[in-house]
XYZ file of C-alpha atoms in Angstrom:
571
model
C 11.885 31.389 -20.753
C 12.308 27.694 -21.284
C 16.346 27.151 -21.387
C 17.587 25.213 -24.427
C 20.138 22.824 -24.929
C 21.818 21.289 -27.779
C 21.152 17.517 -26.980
C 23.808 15.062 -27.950
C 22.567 12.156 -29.898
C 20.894 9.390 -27.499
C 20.565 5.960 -28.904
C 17.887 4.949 -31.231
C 14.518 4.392 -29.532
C 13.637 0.984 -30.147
C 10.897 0.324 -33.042
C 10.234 -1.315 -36.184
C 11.938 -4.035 -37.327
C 14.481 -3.195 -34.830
C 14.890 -5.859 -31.347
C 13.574 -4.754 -28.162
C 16.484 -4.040 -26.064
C 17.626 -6.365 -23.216
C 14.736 -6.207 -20.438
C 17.133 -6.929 -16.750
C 14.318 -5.573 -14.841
C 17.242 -3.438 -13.064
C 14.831 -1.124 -10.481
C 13.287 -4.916 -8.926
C 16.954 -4.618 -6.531
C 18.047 -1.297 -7.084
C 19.292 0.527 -3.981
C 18.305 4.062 -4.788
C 20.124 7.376 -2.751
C 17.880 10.015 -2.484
C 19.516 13.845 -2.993
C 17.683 16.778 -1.600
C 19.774 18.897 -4.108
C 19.802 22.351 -1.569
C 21.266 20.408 1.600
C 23.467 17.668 -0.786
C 26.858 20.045 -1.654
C 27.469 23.831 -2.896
C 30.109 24.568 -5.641
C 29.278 27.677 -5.827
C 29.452 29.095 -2.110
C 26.513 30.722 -1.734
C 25.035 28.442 0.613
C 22.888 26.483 -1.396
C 23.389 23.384 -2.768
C 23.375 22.893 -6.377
C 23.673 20.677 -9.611
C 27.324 21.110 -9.902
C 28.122 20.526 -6.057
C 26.260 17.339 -6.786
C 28.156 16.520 -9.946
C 31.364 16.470 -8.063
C 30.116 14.365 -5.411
C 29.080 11.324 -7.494
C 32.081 9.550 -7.125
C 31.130 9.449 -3.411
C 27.978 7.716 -4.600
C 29.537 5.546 -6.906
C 31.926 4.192 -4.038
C 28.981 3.662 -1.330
C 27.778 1.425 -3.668
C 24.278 2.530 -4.625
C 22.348 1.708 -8.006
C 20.683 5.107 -8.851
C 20.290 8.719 -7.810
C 16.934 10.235 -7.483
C 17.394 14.439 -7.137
C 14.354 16.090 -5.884
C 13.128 19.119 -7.780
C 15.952 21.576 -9.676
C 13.149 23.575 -11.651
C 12.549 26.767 -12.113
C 10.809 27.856 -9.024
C 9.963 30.970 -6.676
C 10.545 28.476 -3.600
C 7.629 28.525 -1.735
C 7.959 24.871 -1.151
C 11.220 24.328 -1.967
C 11.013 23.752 -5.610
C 7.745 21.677 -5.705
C 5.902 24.735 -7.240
C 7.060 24.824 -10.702
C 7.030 28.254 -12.497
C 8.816 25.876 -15.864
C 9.355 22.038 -15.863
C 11.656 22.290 -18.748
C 14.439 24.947 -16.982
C 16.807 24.843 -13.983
C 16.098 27.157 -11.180
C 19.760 29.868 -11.478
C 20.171 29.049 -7.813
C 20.832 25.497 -8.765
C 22.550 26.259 -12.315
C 21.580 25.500 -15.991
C 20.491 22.866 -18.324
C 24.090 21.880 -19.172
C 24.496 20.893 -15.509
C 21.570 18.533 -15.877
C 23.029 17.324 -18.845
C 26.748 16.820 -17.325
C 24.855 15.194 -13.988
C 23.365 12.548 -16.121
C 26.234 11.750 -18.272
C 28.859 11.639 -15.313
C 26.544 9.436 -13.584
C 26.160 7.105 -16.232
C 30.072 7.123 -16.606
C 30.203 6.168 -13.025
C 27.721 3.512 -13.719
C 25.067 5.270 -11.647
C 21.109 6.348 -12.867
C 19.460 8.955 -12.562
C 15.652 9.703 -11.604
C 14.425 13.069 -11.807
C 11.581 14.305 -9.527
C 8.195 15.023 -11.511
C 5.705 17.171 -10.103
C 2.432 16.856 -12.144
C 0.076 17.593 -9.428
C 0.070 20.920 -8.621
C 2.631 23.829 -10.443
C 3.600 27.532 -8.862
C 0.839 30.360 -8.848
C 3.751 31.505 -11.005
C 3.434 29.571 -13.878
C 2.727 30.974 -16.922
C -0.444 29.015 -17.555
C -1.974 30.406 -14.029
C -0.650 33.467 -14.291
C -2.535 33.967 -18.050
C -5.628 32.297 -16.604
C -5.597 34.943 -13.683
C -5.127 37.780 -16.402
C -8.373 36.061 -18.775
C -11.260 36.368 -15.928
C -13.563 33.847 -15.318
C -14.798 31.339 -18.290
C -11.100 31.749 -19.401
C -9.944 28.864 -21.700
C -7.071 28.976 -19.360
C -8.944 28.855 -16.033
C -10.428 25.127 -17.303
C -6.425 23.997 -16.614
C -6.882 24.269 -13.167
C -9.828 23.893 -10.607
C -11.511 27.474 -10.684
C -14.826 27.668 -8.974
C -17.284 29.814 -8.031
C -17.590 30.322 -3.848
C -20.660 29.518 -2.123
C -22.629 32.075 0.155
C -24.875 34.925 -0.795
C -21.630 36.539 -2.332
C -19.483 33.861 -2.957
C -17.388 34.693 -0.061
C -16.928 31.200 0.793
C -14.826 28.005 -0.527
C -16.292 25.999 -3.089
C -16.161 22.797 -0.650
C -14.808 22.232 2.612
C -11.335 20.236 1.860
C -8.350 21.141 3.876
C -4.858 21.960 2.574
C -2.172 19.577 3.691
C -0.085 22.599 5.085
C -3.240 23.797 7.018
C -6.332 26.242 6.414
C -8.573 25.805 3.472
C -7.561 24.364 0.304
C -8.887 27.154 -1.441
C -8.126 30.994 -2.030
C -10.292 33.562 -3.644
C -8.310 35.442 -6.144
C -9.190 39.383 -7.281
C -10.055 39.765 -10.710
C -8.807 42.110 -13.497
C -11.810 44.224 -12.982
C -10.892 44.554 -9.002
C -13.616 42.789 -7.791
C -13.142 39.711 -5.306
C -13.991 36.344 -7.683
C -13.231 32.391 -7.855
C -11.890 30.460 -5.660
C -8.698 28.353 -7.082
C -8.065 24.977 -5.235
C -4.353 24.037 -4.003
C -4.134 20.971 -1.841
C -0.991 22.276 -0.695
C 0.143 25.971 -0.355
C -1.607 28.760 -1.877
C 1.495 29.708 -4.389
C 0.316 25.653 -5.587
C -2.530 25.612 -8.266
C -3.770 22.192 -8.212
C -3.998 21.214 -12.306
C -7.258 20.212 -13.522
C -6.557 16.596 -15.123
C -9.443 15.844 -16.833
C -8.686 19.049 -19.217
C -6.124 17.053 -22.290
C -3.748 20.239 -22.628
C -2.750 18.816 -19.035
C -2.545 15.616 -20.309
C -0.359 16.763 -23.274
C 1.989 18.723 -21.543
C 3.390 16.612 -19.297
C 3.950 14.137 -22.220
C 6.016 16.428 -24.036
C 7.604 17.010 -20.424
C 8.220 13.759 -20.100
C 9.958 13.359 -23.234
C 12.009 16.543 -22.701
C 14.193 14.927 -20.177
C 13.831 11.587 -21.713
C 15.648 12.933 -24.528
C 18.246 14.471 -22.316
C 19.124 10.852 -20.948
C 17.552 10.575 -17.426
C 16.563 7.405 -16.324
C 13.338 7.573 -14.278
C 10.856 9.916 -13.044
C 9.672 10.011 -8.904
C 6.023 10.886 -9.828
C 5.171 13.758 -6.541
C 1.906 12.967 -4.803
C 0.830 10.248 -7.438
C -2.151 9.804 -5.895
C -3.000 13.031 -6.286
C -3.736 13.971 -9.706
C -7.416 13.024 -9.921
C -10.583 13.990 -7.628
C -13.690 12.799 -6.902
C -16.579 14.224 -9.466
C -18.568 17.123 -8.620
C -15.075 18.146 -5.299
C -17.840 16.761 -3.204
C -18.216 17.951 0.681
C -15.640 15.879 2.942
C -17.946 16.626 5.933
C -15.678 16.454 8.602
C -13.021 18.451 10.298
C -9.005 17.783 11.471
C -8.791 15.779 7.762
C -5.230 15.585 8.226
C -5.887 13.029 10.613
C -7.767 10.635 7.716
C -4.693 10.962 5.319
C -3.530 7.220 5.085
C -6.479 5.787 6.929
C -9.211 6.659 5.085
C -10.758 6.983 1.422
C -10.775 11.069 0.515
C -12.328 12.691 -2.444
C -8.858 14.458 -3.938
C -6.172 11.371 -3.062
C -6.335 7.757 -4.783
C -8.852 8.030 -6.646
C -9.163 5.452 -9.388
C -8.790 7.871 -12.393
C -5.508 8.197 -11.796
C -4.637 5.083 -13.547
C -5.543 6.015 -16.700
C -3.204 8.880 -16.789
C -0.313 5.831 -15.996
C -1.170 3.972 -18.539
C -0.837 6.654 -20.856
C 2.675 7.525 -19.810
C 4.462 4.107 -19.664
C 4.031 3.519 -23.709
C 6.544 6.689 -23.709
C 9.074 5.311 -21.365
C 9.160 1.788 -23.370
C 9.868 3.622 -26.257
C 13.322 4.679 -24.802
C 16.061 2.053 -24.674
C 17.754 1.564 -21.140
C 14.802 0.552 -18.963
C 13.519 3.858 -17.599
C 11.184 4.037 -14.841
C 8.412 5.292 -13.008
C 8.163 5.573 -9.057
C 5.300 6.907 -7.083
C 4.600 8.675 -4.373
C 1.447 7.428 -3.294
C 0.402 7.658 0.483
C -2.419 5.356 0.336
C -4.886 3.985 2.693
C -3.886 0.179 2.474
C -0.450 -1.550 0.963
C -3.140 -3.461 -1.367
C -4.371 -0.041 -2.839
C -0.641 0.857 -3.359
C -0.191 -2.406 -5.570
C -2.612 -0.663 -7.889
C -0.236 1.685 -9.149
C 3.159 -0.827 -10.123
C 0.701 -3.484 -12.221
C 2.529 -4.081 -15.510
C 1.634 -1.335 -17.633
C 2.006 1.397 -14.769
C 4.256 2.495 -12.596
C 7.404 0.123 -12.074
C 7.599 1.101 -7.905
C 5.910 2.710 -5.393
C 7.246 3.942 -2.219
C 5.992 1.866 0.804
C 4.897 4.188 3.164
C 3.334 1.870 5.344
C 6.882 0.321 6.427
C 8.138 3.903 6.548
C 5.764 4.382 9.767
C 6.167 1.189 11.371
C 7.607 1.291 14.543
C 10.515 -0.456 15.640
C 8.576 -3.246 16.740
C 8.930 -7.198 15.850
C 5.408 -8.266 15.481
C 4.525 -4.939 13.405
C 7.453 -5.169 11.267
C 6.577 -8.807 10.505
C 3.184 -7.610 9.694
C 3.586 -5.126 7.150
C 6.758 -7.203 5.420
C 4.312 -9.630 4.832
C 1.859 -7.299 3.464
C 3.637 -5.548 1.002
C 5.102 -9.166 -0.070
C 1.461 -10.158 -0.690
C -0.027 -6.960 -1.903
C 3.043 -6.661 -4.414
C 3.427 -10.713 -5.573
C -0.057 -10.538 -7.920
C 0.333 -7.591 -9.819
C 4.827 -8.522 -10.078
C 5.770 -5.743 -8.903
C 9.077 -5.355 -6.541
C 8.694 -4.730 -3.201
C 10.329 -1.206 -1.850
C 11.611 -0.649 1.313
C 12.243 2.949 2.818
C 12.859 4.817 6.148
C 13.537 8.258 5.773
C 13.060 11.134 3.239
C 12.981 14.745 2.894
C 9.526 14.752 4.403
C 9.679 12.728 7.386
C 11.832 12.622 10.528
C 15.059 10.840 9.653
C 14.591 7.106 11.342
C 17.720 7.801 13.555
C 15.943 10.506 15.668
C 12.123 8.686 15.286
C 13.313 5.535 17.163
C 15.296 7.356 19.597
C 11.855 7.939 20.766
C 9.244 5.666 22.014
C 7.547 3.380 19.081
C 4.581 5.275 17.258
C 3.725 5.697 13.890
C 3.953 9.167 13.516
C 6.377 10.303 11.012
C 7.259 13.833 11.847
C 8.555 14.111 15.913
C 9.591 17.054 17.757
C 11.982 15.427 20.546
C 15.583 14.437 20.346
C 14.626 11.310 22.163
C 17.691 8.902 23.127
C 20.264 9.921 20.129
C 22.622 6.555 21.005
C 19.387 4.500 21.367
C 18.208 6.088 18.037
C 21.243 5.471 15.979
C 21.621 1.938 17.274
C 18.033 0.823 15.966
C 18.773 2.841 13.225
C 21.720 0.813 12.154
C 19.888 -2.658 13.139
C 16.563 -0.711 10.748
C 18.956 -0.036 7.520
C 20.191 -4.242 7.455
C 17.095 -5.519 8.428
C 15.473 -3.257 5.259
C 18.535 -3.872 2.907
C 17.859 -7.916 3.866
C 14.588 -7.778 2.625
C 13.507 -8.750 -1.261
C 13.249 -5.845 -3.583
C 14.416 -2.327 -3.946
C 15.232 -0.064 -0.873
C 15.762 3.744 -0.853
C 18.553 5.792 1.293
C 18.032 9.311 1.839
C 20.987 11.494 2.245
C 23.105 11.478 4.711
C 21.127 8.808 6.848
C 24.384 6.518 6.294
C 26.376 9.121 8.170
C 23.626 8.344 11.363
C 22.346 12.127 10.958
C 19.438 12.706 13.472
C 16.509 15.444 12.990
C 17.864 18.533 14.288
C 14.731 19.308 16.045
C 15.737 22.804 17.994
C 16.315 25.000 14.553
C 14.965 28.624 15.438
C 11.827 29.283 14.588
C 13.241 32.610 12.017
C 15.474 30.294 9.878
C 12.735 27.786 9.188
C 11.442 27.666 5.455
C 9.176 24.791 5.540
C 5.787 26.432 4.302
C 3.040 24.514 6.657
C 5.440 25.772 9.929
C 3.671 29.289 9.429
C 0.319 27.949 8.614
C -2.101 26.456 11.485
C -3.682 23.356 11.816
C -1.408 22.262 8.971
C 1.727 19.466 9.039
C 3.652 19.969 11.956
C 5.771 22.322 9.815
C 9.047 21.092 11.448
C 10.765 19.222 7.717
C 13.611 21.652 7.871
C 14.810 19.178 10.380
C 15.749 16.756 8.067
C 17.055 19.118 5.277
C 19.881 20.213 7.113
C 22.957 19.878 4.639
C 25.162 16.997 5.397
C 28.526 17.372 7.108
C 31.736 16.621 4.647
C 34.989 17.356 5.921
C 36.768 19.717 8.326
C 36.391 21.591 11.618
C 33.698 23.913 11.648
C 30.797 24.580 9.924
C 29.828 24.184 6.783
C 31.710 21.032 7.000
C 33.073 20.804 3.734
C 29.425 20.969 2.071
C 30.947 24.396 0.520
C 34.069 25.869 -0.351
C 35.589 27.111 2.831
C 35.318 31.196 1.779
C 31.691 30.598 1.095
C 29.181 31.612 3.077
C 27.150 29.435 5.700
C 24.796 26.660 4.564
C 21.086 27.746 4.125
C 20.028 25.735 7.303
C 22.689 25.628 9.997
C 24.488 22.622 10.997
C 24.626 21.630 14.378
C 28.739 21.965 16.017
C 28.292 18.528 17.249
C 27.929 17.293 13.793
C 31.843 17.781 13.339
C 32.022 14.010 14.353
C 29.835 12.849 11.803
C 31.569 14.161 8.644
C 32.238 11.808 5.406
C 35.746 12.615 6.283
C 36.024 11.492 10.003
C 33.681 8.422 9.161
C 35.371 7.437 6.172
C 37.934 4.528 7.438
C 36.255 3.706 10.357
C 35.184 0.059 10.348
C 32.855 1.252 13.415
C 30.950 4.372 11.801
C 27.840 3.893 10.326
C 29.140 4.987 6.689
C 31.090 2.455 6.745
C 28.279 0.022 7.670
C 26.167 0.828 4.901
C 29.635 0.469 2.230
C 29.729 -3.400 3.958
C 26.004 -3.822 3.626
C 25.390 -2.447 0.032
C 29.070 -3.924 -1.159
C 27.348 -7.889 0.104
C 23.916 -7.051 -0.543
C 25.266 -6.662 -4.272
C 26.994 -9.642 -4.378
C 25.409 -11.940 -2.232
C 23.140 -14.605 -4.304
C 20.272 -15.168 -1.974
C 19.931 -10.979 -1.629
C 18.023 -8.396 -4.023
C 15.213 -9.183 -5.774
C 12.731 -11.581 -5.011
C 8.791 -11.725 -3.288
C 9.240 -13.592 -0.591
C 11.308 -14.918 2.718
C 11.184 -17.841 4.851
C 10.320 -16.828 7.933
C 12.320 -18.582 10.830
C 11.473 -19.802 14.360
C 12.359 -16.504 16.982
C 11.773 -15.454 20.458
C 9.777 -12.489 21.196
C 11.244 -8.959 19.853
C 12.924 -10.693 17.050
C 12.692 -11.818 13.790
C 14.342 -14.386 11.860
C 14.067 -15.184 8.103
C 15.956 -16.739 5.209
C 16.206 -16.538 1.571
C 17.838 -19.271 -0.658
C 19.267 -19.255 -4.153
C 20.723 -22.070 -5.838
C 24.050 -20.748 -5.219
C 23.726 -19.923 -1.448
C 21.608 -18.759 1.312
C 20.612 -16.354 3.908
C 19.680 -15.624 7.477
C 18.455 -12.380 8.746
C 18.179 -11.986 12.499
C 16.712 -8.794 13.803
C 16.315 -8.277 17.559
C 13.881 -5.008 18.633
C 14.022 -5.398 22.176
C 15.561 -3.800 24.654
C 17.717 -7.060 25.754
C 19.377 -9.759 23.878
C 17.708 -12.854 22.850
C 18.468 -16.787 22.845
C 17.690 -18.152 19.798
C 17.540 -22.082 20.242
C 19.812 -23.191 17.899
C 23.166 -21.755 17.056
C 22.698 -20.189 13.611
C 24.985 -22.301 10.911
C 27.545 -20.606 8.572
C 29.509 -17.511 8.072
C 28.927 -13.920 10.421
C 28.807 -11.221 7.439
C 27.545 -8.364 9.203
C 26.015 -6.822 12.194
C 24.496 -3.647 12.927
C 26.263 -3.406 17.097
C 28.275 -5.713 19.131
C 28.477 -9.659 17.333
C 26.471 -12.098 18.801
C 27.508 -15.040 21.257
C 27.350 -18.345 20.368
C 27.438 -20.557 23.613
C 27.232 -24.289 23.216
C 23.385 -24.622 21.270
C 22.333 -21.067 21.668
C 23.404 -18.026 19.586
C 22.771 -14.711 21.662
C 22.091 -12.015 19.888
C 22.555 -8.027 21.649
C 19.413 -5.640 22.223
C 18.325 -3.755 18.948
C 20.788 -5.759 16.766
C 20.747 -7.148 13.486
C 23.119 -9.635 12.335
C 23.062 -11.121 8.660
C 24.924 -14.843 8.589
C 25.924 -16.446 4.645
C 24.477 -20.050 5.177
């Protein structure tokens, strides 16, 4: 059953005769926190976050000084991947609470002069839906089956898969499901678990729905939609033959048959038209993992998506010369089509950046090993200004401004990350960085529920008692209260936000150096990698704002600046 909620009245959509509302183009500087609502805060005690828990943390988000909230998925779900199979896009999942808490979220946000972006998941929904669940009931030929990719298995009795693709948790991307009569039948594809029927998009009752979906939470007042594997949606005619094994390996490198393919366009430009008709400049992001920064421009051309996450500078090491390299990318890629740059370094599915460069530079994304946690946190600190310096929009995921690492020794029996249990799949270890953040107090949970609940759904590590909210908060040292200094200037600096390019600045090797001007002042960025402090040739004029470690030295024409440091000057 789809909840229902009376919806207050939301301002008229504009039309007619009517002006177009004021267009401030608000996402091109946003800096957007990311909430993983199970790890974010519990209200309830039951050690699992939820809507309300969130709700009465906002004021905490308000006061770090962030733009926007973007919650992952809240929907009704059986939580085989942790909400991102849908059983109903238009109800709350109990566990998280009802549609009046989405409502309340939204409209205490917006009283705290915070957004909100809900997470979308149009690729794929849960074997539990009731679409999948009637088309398993109807047999093969079923009106219903045509929703989703049923096929027929190869073999002298179909015993097996349609085509050789891979699921991105491991095994086949296919499973053979029993019909009513008993007898073994079609194969269903999932690119992801098997409780994840992949949605056939070329069938218009796909299409439809997730209009109407759209509008559904329009109407309740969110602000934005995170569009899940956006380059998903569409494959490649005829689910040709990959022809090769260990695909996982391709993902980002290479062109595949069921990612980026160029149908998935249209389906864009179908669903902006309904977010212009809303007032408040909502928008789209996507999650698209493509093979080049150029391909990811395709998606944020004017009458698509507004951003797209940048993966690429996600999995760049912490390395001068590659950073350099895929700024400049993504500033090209992004300056034709003008579209705002995005900048990110850790989400729900990835390491968290403070544990990845406490390890030695690669571009993996998911890493087993604790690695150097002091190293790690310092680069991470020098990562965040160097990515909050840059021109466009930037993305924090929770609790990365508290300097959380991965916790990478969970036991193997509390894990709930689906591809952990499945071979040959992701490494399986994203619990990691879905541990729920530390608040306040002694012992665990840390203030992330009421202290006669129960313990949090993943357990916090004891050492985490030093990097509460509460034993951060005040300490012009901690990380948290780096990021308040850096988002608290970055908002009211001149020369920082939005914009599509820098001026890249003289700098010895393992640093870079880069300013951006605005009629009303300027800015210098100075980002040392390396593993000792570097000279730059000329002492660096105007005022020290921020650094990341220790402040640089200025001696007679030199300014020195520390090993994995960044320091951001007003000029």
């Amino acid at each position: 059953m789809t909840q229902h909620l009376v919806v207050p009245a939301q301002p008229a959509r504009s039309g007619g005769d009517e002006p177009a509302p004021q267009r401030t183009g608000w996402w091109r500087d946003a800096v957007i926190y990311q909430v993983y609502p199970r790890s974010f805060a519990d209200a309830n005690g039951d050690g699992m976050g939820d809507l309300a828990g969130i709700r009465a943390r906002l004021p905490y988000l308000r006061d770090l000084g962030v733009d926007a909230v973007w919650l992952s998925p809240f929907y009704a779900s059986p939580q085989a991947d942790a909400g991102y199979d849908v059983s109903d896009y238009r109800r709350v999942d109990p566990m998280f609470g009802d549609l009046a808490d989405a409502a309340g979220l939204i409209e205490d946000a917006h009283g705290l002069g915070l957004r909100v972006i809900f997470d979308l998941v149009p690729n794929h929904c849960s074997d539990q839906h009731e679409w999948f669940q009637q088309a398993l009931r109807e047999g093969p030929g079923s009106a219903l089956r045509k929703r989703f990719h049923f096929r027929a298995g190869k073999g002298e009795n179909g015993e097996l898969p349609p085509n050789d693709w891979e699921s991105i948790f491991g095994g086949p991307a296919w499973t053979r499901v029993t019909e009513p009569d008993g007898t073994a039948g079609e194969w269903y594809l999932h690119l992801f678990a098997p409780e994840q029927p992949d949605f056939d998009w070329e069938h218009p009752a796909v299409a439809d729905e997730f209009r109407s979906i759209l509008r559904f939470w329009l109407d309740l007042g969110v602000d934005g939609f995170r569009i899940d594997v956006a380059h998903g949606l569409v494959k490649a005619k005829g689910l040709p033959d990959l022809g090769v094994h260990d695909q996982l390996k391709l993902l980002g490198n290479d062109s595949m048959p069921f990612f980026d393919q160029d149908g998935v366009h249209e389906i864009y430009r179908s669903w902006r038209p309904i977010l212009d008709e809303y007032p408040g400049e909502r928008i789209f992001v996507a999650e698209a993992w493509t093979p080049t920064v150029a391909r990811t421009a395709n998606y944020v051309r004017s009458d698509e998506l507004h951003q797209a996450f940048n993966f690429q500078y996600l999995a760049t090491p912490w390395v001068a010369e590659k950073l350099r390299e895929v700024v400049d990318l993504t500033l090209e890629a992004m300056r034709p089509v003008g579209a705002p740059a995005t900048w990110v370094l850790s989400n729900h599915d990835v390491t968290r950046h403070a544990t990845r460069f406490a390890n030695p530079p690669t571009e993996a994304t998911q890493i087993r090993t604790p690695g150097d946690r002091a190293l790690g946190l310092r680069r991470a600190r020098a990562a965040t200004l160097l990515m909050l310096a840059l021109p466009g929009s930037a993305y924090v995921y929770q609790g990365e401004e508290l300097g959380l690492p991965d916790v990478t020794d969970l036991p193997d029996e509390v894990r709930q990350d689906p591809s952990f249990l499945r071979a040959s799949g992701q490494d399986g270890f994203r619990d990691g960085c879905r541990v729920p953040i530390p608040w306040s107090g002694a012992q665990a949970p840390y203030g992330f529920g009421p202290a006669a609940g129960g313990p949090s759904w993943l357990p916090q590590p004891a050492d985490w008692v030093e990097l509460s909210v509460e034993v951060q908060s005040g300490d012009p040292t901690s990380t948290l209260e780096l990021y308040r200094s850096a988002l608290a200037i970055r908002a009211a600096h001149p020369a920082l936000g939005a914009g599509d390019g820098v001026e890249w600045l003289d700098a010895p090797a393992g640093a870079l150096a880069f300013r951006r001007s605005h009629a009303d002042g300027a800015f210098v960025c100075v980002a040392n990698t390396g593993s000792s402090p570097v000279r730059l040739p000329l002492p660096v004029p105007g005022r020290l704002l921020l650094t990341s470690g220790e402040e640089p030295v200025r001696t007679g024409e030199e300014t020195v600046v520390p090993a994995d440091t960044t320091v951001w000057w007003s000029v």
